[in-house]
CSV table of C-alpha atoms in Angstrom, one decimal:
chain,number,residue,atom,x,y,z
A,1,UNK,CA,107.0,66.3,59.2
A,2,UNK,CA,109.7,65.2,61.6
A,3,UNK,CA,110.7,61.6,61.8
A,4,UNK,CA,112.6,60.1,64.8
A,5,UNK,CA,113.8,56.6,64.3
A,6,UNK,CA,115.1,54.7,67.3
A,7,UNK,CA,117.4,51.7,67.2
A,8,UNK,CA,119.7,49.7,69.5
A,9,UNK,CA,117.2,48.0,71.8
A,10,UNK,CA,117.4,44.3,72.6
A,11,UNK,CA,117.7,41.7,75.2
A,12,UNK,CA,120.6,42.0,77.7
A,13,UNK,CA,121.6,40.4,81.0
A,14,UNK,CA,121.6,42.4,84.2
A,15,UNK,CA,124.8,44.4,84.5
A,16,UNK,CA,125.2,44.6,80.7
A,17,UNK,CA,125.1,47.7,78.4
A,18,UNK,CA,123.2,48.9,75.4
A,19,UNK,CA,123.4,52.0,73.3
A,20,UNK,CA,120.2,53.4,71.9
A,21,UNK,CA,120.2,55.7,68.9
A,22,UNK,CA,117.7,58.2,67.7
A,23,UNK,CA,118.1,59.5,64.1
A,24,UNK,CA,116.2,62.7,63.3
A,25,UNK,CA,115.0,63.7,59.8
A,26,UNK,CA,115.5,67.3,60.8
A,27,UNK,CA,118.6,69.0,62.1
A,28,UNK,CA,118.7,68.5,65.9
A,29,UNK,CA,119.7,72.2,66.1
A,30,UNK,CA,116.1,73.0,65.3
A,31,UNK,CA,114.8,71.5,68.5
A,32,UNK,CA,114.7,73.3,71.9
A,33,UNK,CA,115.0,70.0,73.7
A,34,UNK,CA,115.5,66.3,73.0
A,35,UNK,CA,115.3,63.3,75.3
A,36,UNK,CA,114.5,59.7,76.0
A,37,UNK,CA,111.4,58.5,77.7
A,38,UNK,CA,110.5,54.9,78.7
A,39,UNK,CA,107.3,53.1,79.5
A,40,UNK,CA,107.1,49.7,81.2
A,41,UNK,CA,103.9,47.6,81.1
A,42,UNK,CA,101.4,48.9,83.5
A,43,UNK,CA,103.4,52.0,84.4
A,44,UNK,CA,103.3,55.6,83.3
A,45,UNK,CA,105.8,57.0,80.9
A,46,UNK,CA,108.7,58.5,82.6
A,47,UNK,CA,111.5,60.8,81.5
A,48,UNK,CA,114.9,59.0,81.5
A,49,UNK,CA,117.3,61.7,80.2
A,50,UNK,CA,117.1,64.9,78.2
A,51,UNK,CA,119.0,68.0,77.2
A,52,UNK,CA,118.1,71.4,76.0
A,53,UNK,CA,119.6,73.7,73.4
A,54,UNK,CA,120.8,75.8,76.2
A,55,UNK,CA,123.1,73.0,77.3
A,56,UNK,CA,121.3,71.7,80.4
A,57,UNK,CA,121.0,68.0,80.9
A,58,UNK,CA,118.6,66.1,83.1
A,59,UNK,CA,118.4,62.5,84.3
A,60,UNK,CA,115.9,60.5,86.2
A,61,UNK,CA,117.3,59.6,89.7
A,62,UNK,CA,117.0,56.0,88.9
A,63,UNK,CA,119.5,56.2,86.0
A,64,UNK,CA,122.0,58.8,87.3
A,65,UNK,CA,125.5,57.5,87.1
A,66,UNK,CA,124.5,54.6,84.8
A,67,UNK,CA,123.0,56.3,81.7
A,68,UNK,CA,124.5,59.0,79.5
A,69,UNK,CA,122.7,61.1,76.9
A,70,UNK,CA,124.8,62.5,74.0
A,71,UNK,CA,124.4,63.9,70.5
A,72,UNK,CA,126.2,63.8,67.2
A,73,UNK,CA,125.1,67.0,65.5
A,74,UNK,CA,126.7,66.1,62.1
A,75,UNK,CA,124.6,62.9,62.1
A,76,UNK,CA,121.5,64.5,63.6
A,77,UNK,CA,121.5,61.6,66.1
A,78,UNK,CA,121.0,61.4,69.8
A,79,UNK,CA,122.3,58.5,71.8
A,80,UNK,CA,121.5,56.9,75.2
A,81,UNK,CA,124.4,54.9,76.6
A,82,UNK,CA,123.0,52.5,79.2
A,83,UNK,CA,125.4,50.8,81.5
A,84,UNK,CA,124.9,48.5,84.5
A,85,UNK,CA,121.4,47.7,83.3
A,86,UNK,CA,118.9,46.3,85.8
A,87,UNK,CA,115.7,44.3,85.2
A,88,UNK,CA,113.7,47.4,86.3
A,89,UNK,CA,115.1,49.2,83.2
A,90,UNK,CA,113.0,46.9,81.0
A,91,UNK,CA,110.7,49.1,79.0
A,92,UNK,CA,110.0,50.5,75.6
A,93,UNK,CA,112.3,53.5,75.1
A,94,UNK,CA,111.1,56.5,73.0
A,95,UNK,CA,113.0,59.4,71.6
A,96,UNK,CA,111.3,62.7,71.9
A,97,UNK,CA,112.0,66.1,70.4
A,98,UNK,CA,110.4,69.4,71.1
A,99,UNK,CA,110.5,73.0,69.8
A,100,UNK,CA,108.5,76.0,70.9
A,101,UNK,CA,107.9,79.5,69.9
A,102,UNK,CA,105.2,81.9,68.7
A,103,UNK,CA,103.0,80.8,71.5
A,104,UNK,CA,103.1,77.1,70.5
A,105,UNK,CA,104.9,73.9,71.3
A,106,UNK,CA,105.5,71.0,69.1
A,107,UNK,CA,106.5,67.5,70.2
A,108,UNK,CA,107.6,64.6,68.1
A,109,UNK,CA,108.1,61.0,69.2
A,110,UNK,CA,109.6,57.9,67.6
A,111,UNK,CA,108.1,54.5,67.4
A,112,UNK,CA,110.1,53.2,70.3
A,113,UNK,CA,112.6,50.4,70.8
A,114,UNK,CA,112.2,47.6,73.3
A,115,UNK,CA,114.8,47.1,76.0
A,116,UNK,CA,114.6,43.9,78.0
A,117,UNK,CA,117.0,43.2,80.9
A,118,UNK,CA,117.0,39.7,82.2
A,119,UNK,CA,118.0,38.9,85.8
């Protein structure tokens, strides 16, 4: 069973920064993709940033230039550096990991961490 544990959320003023962490109980090399999603009240969950084992990185248009996803392989941890935060970034942020093969796909998600940006 894979466990993903997020941390680093909190309350910050607009224009501020936060760094989210996602610690995996399994080597992150075992995943084909990892990323961060967020869900605000009354809204659908959306992909914020992700990377694949092949090296590609993807960001939502709304966060490009402000957020950066990175990884520390030795610590089996994925980060999301969030700068120039806006009130519309307020949401619960979830870490997600996926691996696929043999005709199947497995997805894992953490419990989420709340990010609140005040204006």
